[in-house]
Amino acid sequence: MRKTPMVWVAVMAAAGTLLSACSSPTPQRARVSDTAAATSKATERGAAPTAHQSPRVSPNPPAAYTPAWPDRTLRTANGYLLNKCVPKELRSKATTLTTSDGLHLSALVLGDGPNGVLLNHEQGYSICSWLDTGQELAAKGFHVVLPEFRNHGASETDPENRDIGRDAAAALAELKRVGAQRVFLGGASCGGTTAITAGEAQKLPVTGLLIMSSPALCNPIDAVPSVRKITAPSLFIVGSGDMNGAVEKQVRTLYNNSGAKEKNLVIDDDGYHGTDMLRRGAHHAQIRKRVMTFIKDNARG
């Protein structure tokens, strides 16, 4: 029995054929093959930063706008719009980002310090796709930004649905503003495509790249020229059955064009899409361990 589709993404095959990718195709036999809380509280109280903290910066002000998914949106005690999926203990970490085209995005800033991590969610998913990963990394001393893309969750609607690469760029600009001195790029599906293009275009040193089920082309974003310029260690993960193999073809295009000297491709035969591979399928625990180890080993540069 086929799984109910959860998200559709637009991708382009090498010959130029436009495809629509479903996040949850029929599962196959599982195989995986290779080809700080106390510190934050002290900062909030105005205590002098430790050697691992960034100097405190003024928060972005809340903004008034209509969220894309109002039935799933709440307003925090500090006035920010935020997806209801975020637990109460993390709602004080909400902020508002403003993109280069003037759109407002909901985001979370977790952790502190110079070692930044960007985690971009899939189209059709939400800020909570990477939330458990972001929490674990923040507890290990990393500075994590989780943006929610336009037309999703508590972020503003863009009727023209313009380039979501602007959203990734706004999140990277926030990481730099709050004190990150280097950045690890991560993303799932089109979130990975934008992590590549926006990450390569910004000025912070890139320490690593994690791609999960990301198309080389997410209209109008072509990540191939940018991935050729990213030389940091890179990990590409994809489900072999995702859209009957079409997504694997796209990820292989990114992998083959990667400029990284140290790069690995992981194929998961469960066929799940993006961050679903971290939570579902026979080998999700193995994949999650691989992902977390890769980020922790590389995000400090």
Short mmCIF file of C-alpha atoms in Angstrom, two decimals:
data_model
loop_
_atom_site.label_atom_id
_atom_site.label_comp_id
_atom_site.label_asym_id
_atom_site.label_seq_id
_atom_site.Cartn_x
_atom_site.Cartn_y
_atom_site.Cartn_z
CA MET A 1 0.00 0.00 0.00
CA ARG A 2 1.37 3.42 -0.93
CA LYS A 3 1.85 5.98 1.80
CA THR A 4 -0.21 9.15 1.75
CA PRO A 5 1.81 11.94 0.04
CA MET A 6 2.94 14.61 2.52
CA VAL A 7 4.70 17.17 0.35
CA TRP A 8 5.25 17.90 -3.33
CA VAL A 9 8.35 19.60 -4.63
CA ALA A 10 9.21 20.76 -8.13
CA VAL A 11 12.40 19.32 -9.55
CA MET A 12 14.01 19.25 -12.98
CA ALA A 13 15.64 16.14 -14.44
CA ALA A 14 18.89 16.49 -16.37
CA ALA A 15 17.08 16.50 -19.71
CA GLY A 16 14.87 19.34 -18.51
CA THR A 17 11.74 17.36 -17.61
CA LEU A 18 9.70 19.02 -14.85
CA LEU A 19 8.84 16.60 -12.02
CA SER A 20 6.66 16.73 -8.91
CA ALA A 21 8.17 14.83 -5.97
CA CYS A 22 6.12 13.14 -3.25
CA SER A 23 7.73 12.88 0.16
CA SER A 24 6.40 9.46 1.17
CA PRO A 25 6.39 6.83 -1.61
CA THR A 26 5.89 3.10 -1.15
CA PRO A 27 8.38 1.75 1.39
CA GLN A 28 10.95 -0.77 0.21
CA ARG A 29 13.21 -3.26 1.99
CA ALA A 30 15.43 -1.19 4.26
CA ARG A 31 19.10 -0.83 3.35
CA VAL A 32 21.51 1.97 3.99
CA SER A 33 24.63 2.10 1.88
CA ASP A 34 27.46 4.59 1.55
CA THR A 35 28.66 5.39 -2.38
CA ALA A 36 23.78 25.33 26.04
CA ALA A 37 20.71 25.90 28.44
CA ALA A 38 22.54 27.37 31.41
CA THR A 39 24.63 29.64 29.20
CA SER A 40 21.53 31.01 27.43
CA LYS A 41 19.83 31.84 30.75
CA ALA A 42 22.90 33.71 31.95
CA THR A 43 22.96 35.74 28.75
CA GLU A 44 19.24 36.55 29.02
CA ARG A 45 19.81 37.86 32.58
CA GLY A 46 22.50 40.18 31.25
CA ALA A 47 25.47 38.30 32.72
CA ALA A 48 28.85 38.77 31.10
CA PRO A 49 29.29 36.27 28.26
CA THR A 50 31.67 33.35 28.76
CA ALA A 51 34.35 32.37 26.27
CA HIS A 52 31.76 30.27 24.44
CA GLN A 53 29.09 32.96 24.24
CA SER A 54 28.50 35.72 21.75
CA PRO A 55 27.95 39.23 23.12
CA ARG A 56 24.25 39.81 23.57
CA VAL A 57 22.64 41.61 20.65
CA SER A 58 19.28 43.34 20.51
CA PRO A 59 16.44 41.07 19.36
CA ASN A 60 14.57 41.73 16.16
CA PRO A 61 11.23 43.41 16.90
CA PRO A 62 8.00 41.46 16.34
CA ALA A 63 6.13 42.30 13.13
CA ALA A 64 2.44 42.54 12.31
CA TYR A 65 1.43 40.30 9.40
CA THR A 66 -0.98 37.49 8.51
CA PRO A 67 0.62 34.04 8.90
CA ALA A 68 0.32 31.43 6.16
CA TRP A 69 -1.27 28.86 8.49
CA PRO A 70 -3.23 30.92 11.03
CA ASP A 71 -4.88 27.87 12.60
CA ARG A 72 -1.42 26.54 13.48
CA THR A 73 0.01 29.86 14.69
CA LEU A 74 0.25 31.40 18.16
CA ARG A 75 1.66 34.66 19.49
CA THR A 76 4.41 34.30 22.09
CA ALA A 77 4.65 36.32 25.31
CA ASN A 78 7.22 38.50 23.52
CA GLY A 79 4.84 39.19 20.65
CA TYR A 80 6.29 36.92 17.95
CA LEU A 81 4.19 34.72 15.69
CA LEU A 82 5.24 31.07 16.00
CA ASN A 83 4.10 27.64 14.88
CA LYS A 84 2.11 25.82 17.58
CA CYS A 85 4.32 22.76 17.05
CA VAL A 86 7.09 24.50 19.05
CA PRO A 87 6.90 23.43 22.73
CA LYS A 88 6.32 26.05 25.43
CA GLU A 89 9.85 25.84 26.80
CA LEU A 90 11.30 27.01 23.47
CA ARG A 91 8.85 29.77 22.58
CA SER A 92 11.04 32.46 24.14
CA LYS A 93 13.59 31.65 21.40
CA ALA A 94 11.28 32.89 18.63
CA THR A 95 12.19 35.83 16.42
CA THR A 96 11.07 37.53 13.22
CA LEU A 97 13.28 37.68 10.13
CA THR A 98 12.79 40.09 7.25
CA THR A 99 13.81 38.99 3.76
CA SER A 100 15.39 41.12 1.05
CA ASP A 101 11.96 41.47 -0.60
CA GLY A 102 10.35 42.64 2.64
CA LEU A 103 8.59 39.46 3.75
CA HIS A 104 8.40 38.45 7.42
CA LEU A 105 9.44 34.97 8.54
CA SER A 106 9.05 33.16 11.84
CA ALA A 107 12.27 31.61 13.13
CA LEU A 108 13.91 30.08 16.18
CA VAL A 109 17.41 30.92 17.41
CA LEU A 110 18.78 28.19 19.67
CA GLY A 111 22.10 28.07 21.50
CA ASP A 112 24.93 30.56 21.32
CA GLY A 113 28.51 30.99 20.23
CA PRO A 114 30.55 31.34 17.04
CA ASN A 115 29.70 27.97 15.47
CA GLY A 116 26.56 28.56 13.44
CA VAL A 117 24.24 25.92 11.99
CA LEU A 118 21.46 26.59 9.46
CA LEU A 119 18.71 23.96 9.15
CA ASN A 120 16.16 24.53 6.36
CA HIS A 121 12.92 22.53 6.23
CA GLU A 122 11.17 20.92 3.27
CA GLN A 123 8.42 22.55 1.24
CA GLY A 124 5.10 21.59 2.86
CA TYR A 125 6.75 20.86 6.23
CA SER A 126 7.42 23.30 9.09
CA ILE A 127 9.94 24.80 11.49
CA CYS A 128 9.63 21.67 13.63
CA SER A 129 11.06 19.35 10.95
CA TRP A 130 14.53 19.99 12.37
CA LEU A 131 13.55 21.02 15.89
CA ASP A 132 14.87 17.97 17.77
CA THR A 133 18.11 18.15 15.80
CA GLY A 134 18.44 21.86 16.54
CA GLN A 135 17.85 21.33 20.26
CA GLU A 136 20.50 18.64 20.47
CA LEU A 137 23.04 20.78 18.63
CA ALA A 138 22.31 23.83 20.79
CA ALA A 139 22.86 21.71 23.92
CA LYS A 140 26.28 20.77 22.48
CA GLY A 141 27.32 24.40 22.12
CA PHE A 142 26.22 25.24 18.57
CA HIS A 143 24.33 28.35 17.47
CA VAL A 144 21.34 27.17 15.45
CA VAL A 145 18.81 29.07 13.34
CA LEU A 146 15.63 27.34 12.16
CA PRO A 147 13.67 29.48 9.68
CA GLU A 148 10.12 28.79 8.57
CA PHE A 149 9.80 29.51 4.86
CA ARG A 150 7.30 31.90 3.30
CA ASN A 151 3.85 30.40 2.74
CA HIS A 152 4.46 27.99 5.63
CA GLY A 153 3.37 27.96 9.26
CA ALA A 154 3.72 31.25 11.13
CA SER A 155 5.57 33.00 8.30
CA GLU A 156 4.04 35.49 5.92
CA THR A 157 2.30 34.53 2.69
CA ASP A 158 3.84 35.50 -0.63
CA PRO A 159 1.13 35.35 -3.34
CA GLU A 160 3.78 35.42 -6.06
CA ASN A 161 5.74 32.61 -4.33
CA ARG A 162 9.04 34.22 -5.24
CA ASP A 163 12.49 32.74 -4.69
CA ILE A 164 12.64 30.98 -1.28
CA GLY A 165 16.40 31.40 -1.48
CA ARG A 166 15.73 34.84 0.03
CA ASP A 167 14.42 33.07 3.14
CA ALA A 168 17.59 31.04 3.59
CA ALA A 169 19.64 34.22 3.05
CA ALA A 170 17.68 36.00 5.80
CA ALA A 171 18.35 33.13 8.21
CA LEU A 172 22.08 33.20 7.41
CA ALA A 173 22.15 36.96 7.92
CA GLU A 174 20.57 36.46 11.34
CA LEU A 175 23.19 33.87 12.29
CA LYS A 176 25.93 36.37 11.46
CA ARG A 177 24.11 39.18 13.28
CA VAL A 178 23.84 37.21 16.52
CA GLY A 179 27.51 36.27 16.53
CA ALA A 180 28.21 33.24 14.35
CA GLN A 181 31.69 33.36 12.81
CA ARG A 182 31.31 30.29 10.60
CA VAL A 183 28.34 28.26 9.38
CA PHE A 184 27.35 24.67 8.74
CA LEU A 185 24.68 24.41 6.02
CA GLY A 186 21.87 21.87 6.31
CA GLY A 187 18.57 21.37 4.57
CA ALA A 188 15.97 18.88 3.38
CA SER A 189 14.32 18.82 -0.05
CA CYS A 190 14.17 22.38 -1.46
CA GLY A 191 15.47 23.58 1.90
CA GLY A 192 18.76 21.91 1.02
CA THR A 193 18.78 23.48 -2.43
CA THR A 194 18.44 26.93 -0.89
CA ALA A 195 21.05 26.14 1.80
CA ILE A 196 23.54 25.50 -1.01
CA THR A 197 22.83 28.64 -3.03
CA ALA A 198 22.36 31.08 -0.15
CA GLY A 199 25.21 29.53 1.82
CA GLU A 200 27.69 29.81 -1.01
CA ALA A 201 26.68 33.44 -1.65
CA GLN A 202 27.16 34.71 1.93
CA LYS A 203 30.48 35.68 3.53
CA LEU A 204 30.85 33.41 6.59
CA PRO A 205 33.21 30.44 6.15
CA VAL A 206 31.26 27.26 5.37
CA THR A 207 32.33 24.34 7.58
CA GLY A 208 30.13 21.60 6.14
CA LEU A 209 27.07 20.73 4.05
CA LEU A 210 24.25 18.27 4.79
CA ILE A 211 21.74 17.53 2.03
CA MET A 212 18.68 15.28 2.47
CA SER A 213 16.49 14.55 -0.58
CA SER A 214 17.33 17.89 -2.21
CA PRO A 215 16.76 18.52 -5.92
CA ALA A 216 19.51 20.11 -7.95
CA LEU A 217 16.85 22.42 -9.36
CA CYS A 218 14.03 23.81 -7.22
CA ASN A 219 12.44 26.37 -9.52
CA PRO A 220 13.88 28.88 -10.02
CA ILE A 221 16.91 27.87 -7.96
CA ASP A 222 19.72 25.94 -9.66
CA ALA A 223 22.14 24.67 -7.01
CA VAL A 224 24.70 23.04 -9.32
CA PRO A 225 26.92 26.13 -9.88
CA SER A 226 26.95 26.82 -6.14
CA VAL A 227 27.62 23.26 -4.96
CA ARG A 228 30.69 23.18 -7.19
CA LYS A 229 32.13 26.04 -5.11
CA ILE A 230 31.48 24.49 -1.68
CA THR A 231 34.64 22.63 -0.73
CA ALA A 232 33.74 21.84 2.89
CA PRO A 233 32.95 18.22 3.88
CA SER A 234 29.57 17.26 2.44
CA LEU A 235 27.06 14.50 3.14
CA PHE A 236 24.23 13.69 0.72
CA ILE A 237 21.36 11.39 1.82
CA VAL A 238 18.38 10.24 -0.25
CA GLY A 239 15.75 7.51 -0.32
CA SER A 240 16.13 5.26 -3.36
CA GLY A 241 12.36 4.88 -3.75
CA ASP A 242 11.56 8.58 -3.36
CA MET A 243 9.40 9.45 -6.39
CA ASN A 244 10.37 6.17 -8.01
CA GLY A 245 14.02 7.14 -8.04
CA ALA A 246 13.68 10.65 -9.48
CA VAL A 247 14.83 12.34 -6.28
CA GLU A 248 17.84 10.03 -6.06
CA LYS A 249 18.81 11.13 -9.55
CA GLN A 250 18.64 14.77 -8.46
CA VAL A 251 20.74 14.19 -5.34
CA ARG A 252 23.30 12.27 -7.37
CA THR A 253 23.56 15.32 -9.64
CA LEU A 254 24.46 17.46 -6.63
CA TYR A 255 26.87 14.83 -5.31
CA ASN A 256 28.61 14.42 -8.67
CA ASN A 257 29.02 18.19 -9.01
CA SER A 258 30.11 18.78 -5.42
CA GLY A 259 33.41 20.59 -5.02
CA ALA A 260 34.10 18.90 -1.69
CA LYS A 261 37.19 16.71 -1.44
CA GLU A 262 35.51 14.84 1.42
CA LYS A 263 32.01 13.83 0.37
CA ASN A 264 29.72 10.85 0.90
CA LEU A 265 26.45 9.64 -0.57
CA VAL A 266 24.04 7.57 1.53
CA ILE A 267 21.15 5.71 -0.13
CA ASP A 268 18.23 4.68 2.09
CA ASP A 269 15.98 2.01 0.58
CA ASP A 270 13.08 2.85 2.91
CA GLY A 271 12.16 5.56 0.43
CA TYR A 272 11.26 8.30 2.91
CA HIS A 273 11.76 11.97 2.07
CA GLY A 274 13.90 14.58 3.81
CA THR A 275 13.77 14.69 7.60
CA ASP A 276 11.31 11.78 7.63
CA MET A 277 14.41 9.62 7.20
CA LEU A 278 15.51 10.71 10.70
CA ARG A 279 12.32 9.44 12.32
CA ARG A 280 10.80 6.74 10.14
CA GLY A 281 11.96 3.52 8.53
CA ALA A 282 13.95 0.52 9.70
CA HIS A 283 17.26 2.39 9.76
CA HIS A 284 16.17 5.84 10.92
CA ALA A 285 18.26 5.59 14.11
CA GLN A 286 21.36 4.73 12.07
CA ILE A 287 20.75 7.64 9.70
CA ARG A 288 20.14 10.05 12.57
CA LYS A 289 23.37 8.99 14.27
CA ARG A 290 25.28 9.48 11.03
CA VAL A 291 23.76 12.96 10.56
CA MET A 292 24.42 14.12 14.11
CA THR A 293 27.98 12.82 14.09
CA PHE A 294 28.68 14.52 10.77
CA ILE A 295 27.36 17.89 11.96
CA LYS A 296 29.18 17.75 15.32
CA ASP A 297 32.44 16.71 13.65
CA ASN A 298 32.38 19.54 11.13
CA ALA A 299 30.36 22.50 12.42
CA ARG A 300 33.29 23.86 14.43
CA GLY A 301 35.48 24.00 11.36
#
